[in-house]
């Protein structure tokens, strides 16, 4: 009896073990030796081309995977990572159309964000098979924009359908529409519309007559302009802004520039401009009045022991404010090179998020456009902004004599919650003293 029970138990255990092994037969691929996996190139290639999506993965984990599709011939161009603080953008325009040949890393489309314009590049060389997204769509990192075929050739046949469609559309329908138009020239509609002008007569004669809507154009506001508008309005709603003015005699600085401009270019390879002197003067003033370089954070005041000067640059798409890092450690040549580099990138639309992040103080030169005087608005979260204006010959009194001198108005807008008028006036006076006598920078007086 005991032997029968023991044999029954053994059969049950053997059956359970066999069933367990059968349910996990797919484990054999992983338990096989490495030498058996290496020759399986076809299986590896299928796995390499397969895309896996994790349910809890972030968008950046998904789109950063392989571009290859199932057949390995087509690749997908997707929206790249746009920065830590940028979550989406607007597909501004396509630089290529279906059937065009593209090379690897060649821009296909442009994404307009709140801060910069980003290119969507082709991952590999090939021909654009089709465009998935449309202009004006809101896209996020990882969104598919186009499908590119690596083996296809730039087809010119896509022009043929348009050529064939034009005669088909031009010949029969137009002939049929002409008699319809001739039958419908009813003069009655204008006659019925004639009494309609009597309706506006009900309005008072003093009410102005607005132009018709046909003479107006409605276009969507660019994202960069929206961002600028929101930041400027937030600045007005948050800061207690007050502006103080002064004027500076540019005679000595302009003479210094004319005397050494050729030697400066020969040695440093960049022109000597007025902006570098104002940046150096602002650095000196910020070091003398550290409160202007500080910022309010809740119930605390943060003092910055470094100076990152933001320089406002106007572009065709809007105002951008790239930053010159560690301006307090730079000389005139380094500042001029930094300004030229940032201005070039701004005009080309190549500024990145890092180029505009941060900044402790802003300088805006409206004088390049002919502005005589203005009250600039603070660039949040900074506490002050310096406004430069045009240089104009004006009569001034010098040692009791009236002389014509190149004069410039300076404006300092500051947050009165943090900066008092005394510090603001001393700050602007320091800039005036340094610009009128640049030797003070050399002597540190």
Coordinates of C-alpha atoms in Angstrom, one line a residue:
X1 CA 0.0 0.0 0.0
X2 CA 2.8 2.4 0.9
X3 CA 4.6 1.7 -2.4
X4 CA 1.4 2.6 -4.4
X5 CA 1.1 5.9 -2.5
X6 CA 4.8 6.7 -3.1
X7 CA 4.6 5.9 -6.8
X8 CA 1.4 8.1 -7.1
X9 CA 3.2 11.0 -5.5
X10 CA 6.1 10.6 -7.8
X11 CA 3.9 10.6 -10.9
X12 CA 2.1 13.8 -9.7
X13 CA 5.4 15.6 -9.0
X14 CA 6.8 14.5 -12.4
X15 CA 3.7 15.8 -14.2
X16 CA 3.8 19.1 -12.4
X17 CA 7.5 19.6 -13.2
X18 CA 6.9 18.7 -16.8
X19 CA 4.0 21.1 -17.0
X20 CA 6.1 23.9 -15.4
X21 CA 8.9 23.3 -17.9
X22 CA 6.4 23.4 -20.8
X23 CA 4.9 26.7 -19.6
X24 CA 8.4 28.3 -19.6
X25 CA 9.8 26.9 -22.8
X26 CA 10.6 30.5 -24.1
X27 CA 13.3 30.7 -21.4
X28 CA 15.4 28.4 -23.5
X29 CA 16.5 31.4 -25.7
X30 CA 18.1 33.0 -22.6
X31 CA 19.5 29.8 -21.0
X32 CA 21.3 28.7 -24.2
X33 CA 25.0 29.3 -24.4
X34 CA 26.4 32.5 -26.0
X35 CA 27.9 30.7 -28.9
X36 CA 24.5 29.5 -29.9
X37 CA 23.1 33.1 -30.0
X38 CA 25.9 34.7 -32.0
X39 CA 25.1 33.0 -35.4
X40 CA 21.4 34.0 -35.2
X41 CA 21.9 37.2 -37.1
X42 CA 18.5 37.2 -38.7
X43 CA 16.8 37.0 -35.3
X44 CA 19.1 39.8 -33.9
X45 CA 18.3 42.0 -36.8
X46 CA 14.5 41.6 -36.2
X47 CA 15.0 42.4 -32.5
X48 CA 17.1 45.4 -33.4
X49 CA 14.4 46.8 -35.7
X50 CA 11.6 46.2 -33.2
X51 CA 10.4 49.2 -31.1
X52 CA 9.4 48.7 -27.5
X53 CA 7.2 51.2 -25.6
X54 CA 7.1 51.1 -21.9
X55 CA 3.7 52.1 -20.4
X56 CA 5.3 54.3 -17.7
X57 CA 8.1 55.7 -19.8
X58 CA 8.5 59.4 -20.3
X59 CA 8.2 60.9 -23.8
X60 CA 12.0 61.5 -23.8
X61 CA 12.6 57.8 -23.2
X62 CA 10.3 56.8 -26.1
X63 CA 11.5 59.1 -28.8
X64 CA 15.2 58.7 -28.0
X65 CA 15.0 55.1 -29.2
X66 CA 15.9 53.9 -32.7
X67 CA 14.4 55.7 -35.6
X68 CA 14.2 52.4 -37.7
X69 CA 10.8 51.0 -38.6
X70 CA 9.9 47.3 -39.1
X71 CA 11.3 47.0 -42.7
X72 CA 14.5 48.8 -41.9
X73 CA 14.3 51.0 -45.1
X74 CA 12.2 53.8 -43.6
X75 CA 13.2 56.2 -40.8
X76 CA 11.1 58.7 -38.9
X77 CA 12.0 62.3 -38.2
X78 CA 10.8 63.3 -34.8
X79 CA 10.7 66.5 -32.8
X80 CA 13.9 66.7 -30.7
X81 CA 14.3 67.6 -27.0
X82 CA 13.6 71.3 -26.7
X83 CA 15.0 72.2 -23.3
X84 CA 14.2 71.6 -19.7
X85 CA 11.6 74.4 -19.4
X86 CA 10.1 73.9 -22.9
X87 CA 7.4 71.2 -23.1
X88 CA 5.8 71.9 -26.5
X89 CA 6.1 74.1 -29.6
X90 CA 4.4 75.0 -32.8
X91 CA 5.3 73.5 -36.2
X92 CA 6.1 76.8 -37.9
X93 CA 7.0 75.6 -41.5
X94 CA 8.4 72.7 -43.5
X95 CA 11.7 73.3 -45.3
X96 CA 11.2 70.2 -47.5
X97 CA 8.3 68.6 -49.2
X98 CA 7.5 65.0 -50.2
X99 CA 9.8 63.7 -52.8
X100 CA 12.7 65.9 -51.9
X101 CA 16.2 64.5 -51.2
X102 CA 17.6 65.1 -47.7
X103 CA 21.0 64.4 -46.2
X104 CA 21.7 63.2 -42.7
X105 CA 21.2 66.0 -40.1
X106 CA 19.7 68.3 -42.8
X107 CA 16.8 70.4 -41.4
X108 CA 13.3 69.3 -42.5
X109 CA 11.1 71.6 -40.4
X110 CA 11.3 74.4 -37.9
X111 CA 9.6 74.3 -34.4
X112 CA 8.8 77.6 -32.9
X113 CA 8.9 77.6 -29.0
X114 CA 8.4 80.3 -26.4
X115 CA 12.1 81.1 -26.5
X116 CA 13.9 79.8 -29.6
X117 CA 13.3 78.2 -33.0
X118 CA 14.5 74.6 -33.2
X119 CA 15.2 72.6 -36.4
X120 CA 13.9 69.0 -36.9
X121 CA 16.8 67.2 -38.7
X122 CA 16.7 64.1 -40.8
X123 CA 18.2 61.1 -39.0
X124 CA 19.6 59.6 -42.2
X125 CA 20.0 60.4 -45.8
X126 CA 17.1 59.6 -48.1
X127 CA 13.9 60.8 -49.7
X128 CA 10.9 62.2 -47.9
X129 CA 8.1 59.8 -48.4
X130 CA 5.4 61.8 -46.6
X131 CA 4.8 64.5 -44.0
X132 CA 2.9 63.3 -41.0
X133 CA 2.3 66.6 -39.1
X134 CA 0.9 69.8 -40.5
X135 CA 2.1 73.4 -40.2
X136 CA 0.5 75.1 -37.1
X137 CA 0.2 71.9 -35.1
X138 CA 1.3 71.9 -31.5
X139 CA 4.0 69.2 -31.1
X140 CA 6.0 67.7 -28.2
X141 CA 9.3 66.0 -28.1
X142 CA 9.0 62.7 -29.9
X143 CA 6.2 63.7 -32.2
X144 CA 6.6 62.2 -35.7
X145 CA 7.0 64.8 -38.4
X146 CA 8.0 62.9 -41.5
X147 CA 8.8 59.5 -42.9
X148 CA 12.0 59.1 -44.9
X149 CA 12.9 56.3 -47.3
X150 CA 16.6 55.5 -47.4
X151 CA 16.5 53.5 -50.7
X152 CA 14.1 55.7 -52.7
X153 CA 15.3 58.1 -55.4
X154 CA 14.1 61.7 -55.7
X155 CA 11.0 61.2 -57.9
X156 CA 10.1 63.8 -60.4
X157 CA 6.9 62.0 -61.2
X158 CA 5.2 63.8 -58.3
X159 CA 5.1 66.9 -60.6
X160 CA 3.2 64.9 -63.4
X161 CA 0.0 64.5 -61.5
X162 CA -0.2 68.2 -61.0
X163 CA 0.4 68.8 -64.6
X164 CA -2.2 66.2 -65.6
X165 CA -4.7 67.6 -63.2
X166 CA -4.5 71.1 -64.5
X167 CA -5.8 70.4 -68.0
X168 CA -8.5 68.1 -66.6
X169 CA -9.7 70.7 -64.3
X170 CA -9.4 73.5 -66.8
X171 CA -11.2 72.1 -69.9
X172 CA -14.6 70.5 -69.0
X173 CA -15.6 72.3 -65.7
X174 CA -14.8 75.8 -66.9
X175 CA -16.9 75.4 -70.1
X176 CA -19.8 74.2 -68.0
X177 CA -19.5 77.0 -65.5
X178 CA -19.5 79.8 -68.1
X179 CA -23.2 79.2 -69.2
X180 CA -24.2 78.9 -65.6
X181 CA -22.6 82.3 -64.9
X182 CA -24.3 83.8 -67.9
X183 CA -27.7 82.4 -66.8
X184 CA -27.3 83.7 -63.3
X185 CA -26.5 87.4 -63.9
X186 CA -29.6 88.5 -62.1
X187 CA -29.6 92.2 -61.4
X188 CA -32.2 91.6 -58.8
X189 CA -29.8 90.8 -55.9
X190 CA -28.1 94.2 -56.1
X191 CA -31.5 95.8 -56.3
X192 CA -32.6 94.0 -53.2
X193 CA -29.4 95.1 -51.5
X194 CA -30.0 98.7 -52.4
X195 CA -32.3 99.4 -49.5
X196 CA -29.9 97.9 -47.0
X197 CA -27.7 101.0 -46.8
X198 CA -30.6 102.7 -45.2
X199 CA -29.9 100.6 -42.0
X200 CA -26.7 102.5 -41.1
X201 CA -28.6 105.7 -41.2
X202 CA -30.2 104.7 -37.9
X203 CA -26.8 105.3 -36.2
X204 CA -25.9 108.8 -34.9
X205 CA -24.0 111.0 -37.4
X206 CA -21.2 111.3 -34.8
X207 CA -20.4 107.6 -34.9
X208 CA -17.2 106.9 -36.9
X209 CA -17.5 104.7 -39.9
X210 CA -15.0 101.8 -39.6
X211 CA -13.2 100.4 -42.7
X212 CA -14.6 97.1 -44.0
X213 CA -13.3 93.8 -42.7
X214 CA -12.0 92.9 -46.1
X215 CA -9.2 95.4 -45.6
X216 CA -8.0 93.6 -42.4
X217 CA -5.8 90.5 -42.0
X218 CA -6.0 88.1 -39.0
X219 CA -2.9 85.9 -38.4
X220 CA -2.0 83.8 -35.4
X221 CA 0.4 85.4 -32.9
X222 CA 3.8 83.7 -32.9
X223 CA 4.7 81.8 -29.7
X224 CA 7.7 84.0 -29.1
X225 CA 5.6 87.2 -29.3
X226 CA 3.1 85.6 -26.8
X227 CA 6.0 84.8 -24.5
X228 CA 7.3 88.4 -24.7
X229 CA 3.9 89.8 -24.1
X230 CA 3.2 87.7 -21.0
X231 CA 6.6 88.4 -19.5
X232 CA 6.3 92.2 -20.0
X233 CA 2.8 92.2 -18.5
X234 CA 3.9 90.1 -15.6
X235 CA 6.8 92.5 -15.0
X236 CA 4.4 95.4 -14.8
X237 CA 2.1 93.6 -12.5
X238 CA 4.9 92.3 -10.2
X239 CA 7.5 95.0 -9.9
X240 CA 7.2 98.5 -8.4
X241 CA 9.0 100.1 -11.4
X242 CA 10.6 103.5 -11.2
X243 CA 12.9 105.1 -13.8
X244 CA 15.7 107.6 -13.2
X245 CA 17.5 109.5 -16.0
X246 CA 20.8 111.1 -16.6
X247 CA 22.9 112.2 -19.6
X248 CA 26.4 111.3 -20.5
X249 CA 29.0 113.2 -22.7
X250 CA 30.4 110.7 -25.2
X251 CA 33.3 112.9 -26.4
X252 CA 36.1 111.0 -24.6
X253 CA 34.8 107.5 -25.3
X254 CA 34.3 108.3 -29.0
X255 CA 37.8 109.8 -29.2
X256 CA 39.2 106.6 -27.5
X257 CA 37.4 104.5 -30.0
X258 CA 38.6 106.4 -33.0
X259 CA 42.3 106.5 -31.8
X260 CA 42.6 102.8 -31.2
X261 CA 40.0 101.1 -33.4
X262 CA 42.6 100.0 -36.0
X263 CA 45.1 98.6 -33.5
X264 CA 42.2 96.9 -31.7
X265 CA 41.1 95.1 -34.8
X266 CA 44.6 94.1 -35.7
X267 CA 45.3 92.5 -32.3
X268 CA 41.9 91.1 -31.4
X269 CA 40.2 90.5 -34.8
X270 CA 37.1 92.3 -33.7
X271 CA 35.9 96.0 -33.9
X272 CA 35.9 98.1 -30.8
X273 CA 32.3 99.2 -30.2
X274 CA 30.6 101.4 -27.6
X275 CA 28.7 98.4 -26.1
X276 CA 31.8 96.9 -24.5
X277 CA 32.5 100.1 -22.6
X278 CA 28.9 100.3 -21.3
X279 CA 29.1 96.6 -20.2
X280 CA 32.3 97.3 -18.3
X281 CA 30.8 100.4 -16.8
X282 CA 27.7 98.5 -15.7
X283 CA 29.9 95.8 -14.1
X284 CA 31.7 98.5 -12.1
X285 CA 28.4 100.1 -11.1
X286 CA 27.0 96.7 -10.0
X287 CA 30.1 96.0 -7.9
X288 CA 29.7 99.4 -6.2
X289 CA 26.0 98.9 -5.7
X290 CA 25.4 95.2 -5.1
X291 CA 21.7 95.7 -4.3
X292 CA 21.1 96.4 -8.0
X293 CA 22.5 93.0 -8.9
X294 CA 20.3 91.3 -6.2
X295 CA 16.8 89.9 -6.6
X296 CA 13.8 89.2 -4.3
X297 CA 12.9 85.6 -3.7
X298 CA 9.9 85.4 -1.5
X299 CA 10.8 86.9 1.8
X300 CA 14.5 86.7 1.1
X301 CA 17.0 88.8 -0.9
X302 CA 19.5 86.9 -3.0
X303 CA 22.8 88.7 -3.6
X304 CA 24.8 87.5 -6.6
X305 CA 28.6 87.6 -6.4
X306 CA 28.9 87.3 -10.2
X307 CA 27.7 89.4 -13.1
X308 CA 25.9 87.9 -16.1
X309 CA 24.8 90.8 -18.4
X310 CA 21.9 90.3 -20.7
X311 CA 22.0 92.2 -23.9
X312 CA 18.6 92.9 -25.6
X313 CA 18.8 92.1 -29.4
X314 CA 15.9 92.8 -31.7
X315 CA 15.3 90.2 -34.4
X316 CA 12.6 89.8 -37.2
X317 CA 10.8 87.4 -34.9
X318 CA 10.9 89.4 -31.7
X319 CA 13.1 90.6 -28.9
X320 CA 15.6 88.1 -27.5
X321 CA 17.9 88.7 -24.5
X322 CA 21.1 86.5 -24.7
X323 CA 23.5 86.5 -21.8
X324 CA 27.2 87.3 -21.6
X325 CA 28.4 85.0 -18.8
X326 CA 30.9 86.2 -16.2
X327 CA 31.2 89.7 -17.7
X328 CA 33.1 90.8 -14.6
X329 CA 36.0 88.6 -15.6
X330 CA 36.2 89.8 -19.2
X331 CA 38.1 92.5 -21.0
X332 CA 36.9 94.7 -23.8
X333 CA 37.9 92.2 -26.5
X334 CA 36.2 89.3 -24.8
X335 CA 33.0 91.3 -24.4
X336 CA 33.0 92.4 -28.1
X337 CA 33.6 88.9 -29.3
X338 CA 30.8 87.6 -27.0
X339 CA 28.4 90.3 -28.3
X340 CA 29.2 89.6 -31.9
X341 CA 28.7 85.9 -31.5
X342 CA 25.4 86.3 -29.7
X343 CA 24.1 88.8 -32.3
X344 CA 25.1 86.5 -35.2
X345 CA 23.3 83.6 -33.6
X346 CA 20.2 85.7 -32.9
X347 CA 20.0 86.9 -36.5
X348 CA 20.4 83.3 -37.8
X349 CA 17.8 82.0 -35.3
X350 CA 20.4 79.7 -33.7
X351 CA 20.1 80.9 -30.1
X352 CA 19.6 78.0 -27.6
X353 CA 17.9 78.0 -24.3
X354 CA 21.2 78.1 -22.5
X355 CA 22.2 81.3 -24.4
X356 CA 19.3 83.1 -22.8
X357 CA 18.9 81.5 -19.4
X358 CA 19.9 83.4 -16.3
X359 CA 21.3 87.0 -16.4
X360 CA 21.5 89.4 -13.4
X361 CA 21.3 92.7 -15.3
X362 CA 20.1 93.8 -18.7
X363 CA 21.3 96.5 -21.1
X364 CA 19.0 97.6 -23.9
X365 CA 20.3 99.9 -26.6
X366 CA 17.4 101.6 -28.3
X367 CA 19.7 104.2 -29.7
X368 CA 20.6 101.9 -32.7
X369 CA 17.0 102.5 -33.9
X370 CA 17.1 106.3 -33.2
X371 CA 15.3 106.3 -29.9
X372 CA 16.0 109.6 -28.0
X373 CA 14.6 108.6 -24.6
X374 CA 12.5 105.8 -23.2
X375 CA 11.6 104.0 -20.0
X376 CA 12.6 100.3 -20.4
X377 CA 10.8 97.5 -18.7
X378 CA 12.6 95.2 -16.3
X379 CA 13.4 91.7 -17.6
X380 CA 12.1 89.3 -14.9
X381 CA 13.4 88.0 -12.6
X382 CA 16.1 90.7 -12.6
X383 CA 15.8 93.9 -10.6
X384 CA 17.0 96.6 -13.0
X385 CA 17.6 97.4 -16.6
X386 CA 19.8 100.1 -18.3
X387 CA 18.5 101.9 -21.4
X388 CA 20.9 103.4 -23.9
X389 CA 19.7 105.9 -26.5
X390 CA 20.9 107.7 -29.6
X391 CA 23.9 110.0 -29.6
X392 CA 22.8 113.6 -30.5
X393 CA 24.9 116.8 -30.8
X394 CA 23.4 119.1 -28.2
X395 CA 24.6 122.4 -26.7
X396 CA 26.1 121.9 -23.2
X397 CA 28.0 124.2 -20.8
X398 CA 31.7 123.2 -20.4
X399 CA 33.8 125.4 -18.1
X400 CA 31.4 128.3 -18.6
X401 CA 31.4 127.9 -22.4
X402 CA 28.5 126.6 -24.5
X403 CA 29.8 123.8 -26.7
X404 CA 28.2 121.3 -29.0
X405 CA 28.9 117.8 -27.6
X406 CA 27.7 114.3 -28.5
X407 CA 25.3 113.5 -25.7
X408 CA 23.3 110.4 -24.8
X409 CA 20.4 110.0 -22.4
X410 CA 20.6 107.1 -20.0
X411 CA 17.6 105.5 -18.2
X412 CA 17.7 103.1 -15.3
X413 CA 14.4 101.3 -14.5
X414 CA 14.6 99.5 -11.2
X415 CA 12.4 97.6 -8.7
X416 CA 11.6 100.1 -6.0
X417 CA 10.6 97.3 -3.6
X418 CA 14.3 96.4 -3.4
X419 CA 16.3 99.4 -4.6
X420 CA 15.9 102.9 -3.2
X421 CA 16.4 106.1 -5.2
X422 CA 19.8 106.7 -3.6
X423 CA 21.3 103.5 -4.8
X424 CA 19.7 103.9 -8.3
X425 CA 21.1 107.4 -8.7
X426 CA 24.6 106.4 -7.5
X427 CA 24.5 103.5 -9.9
X428 CA 23.7 105.7 -12.9
X429 CA 26.2 108.3 -11.8
X430 CA 28.9 105.6 -11.7
X431 CA 28.1 104.6 -15.3
X432 CA 28.2 108.3 -16.4
X433 CA 31.6 108.8 -14.7
X434 CA 33.2 105.7 -16.3
X435 CA 31.8 106.4 -19.8
X436 CA 32.9 110.1 -19.7
X437 CA 36.4 109.1 -18.4
X438 CA 37.2 105.5 -19.3
X439 CA 40.6 105.9 -17.5
X440 CA 38.7 105.3 -14.2
X441 CA 38.4 101.6 -15.2
X442 CA 42.2 101.4 -15.5
X443 CA 42.8 103.1 -12.2
X444 CA 39.8 101.6 -10.4
X445 CA 38.6 105.0 -9.1

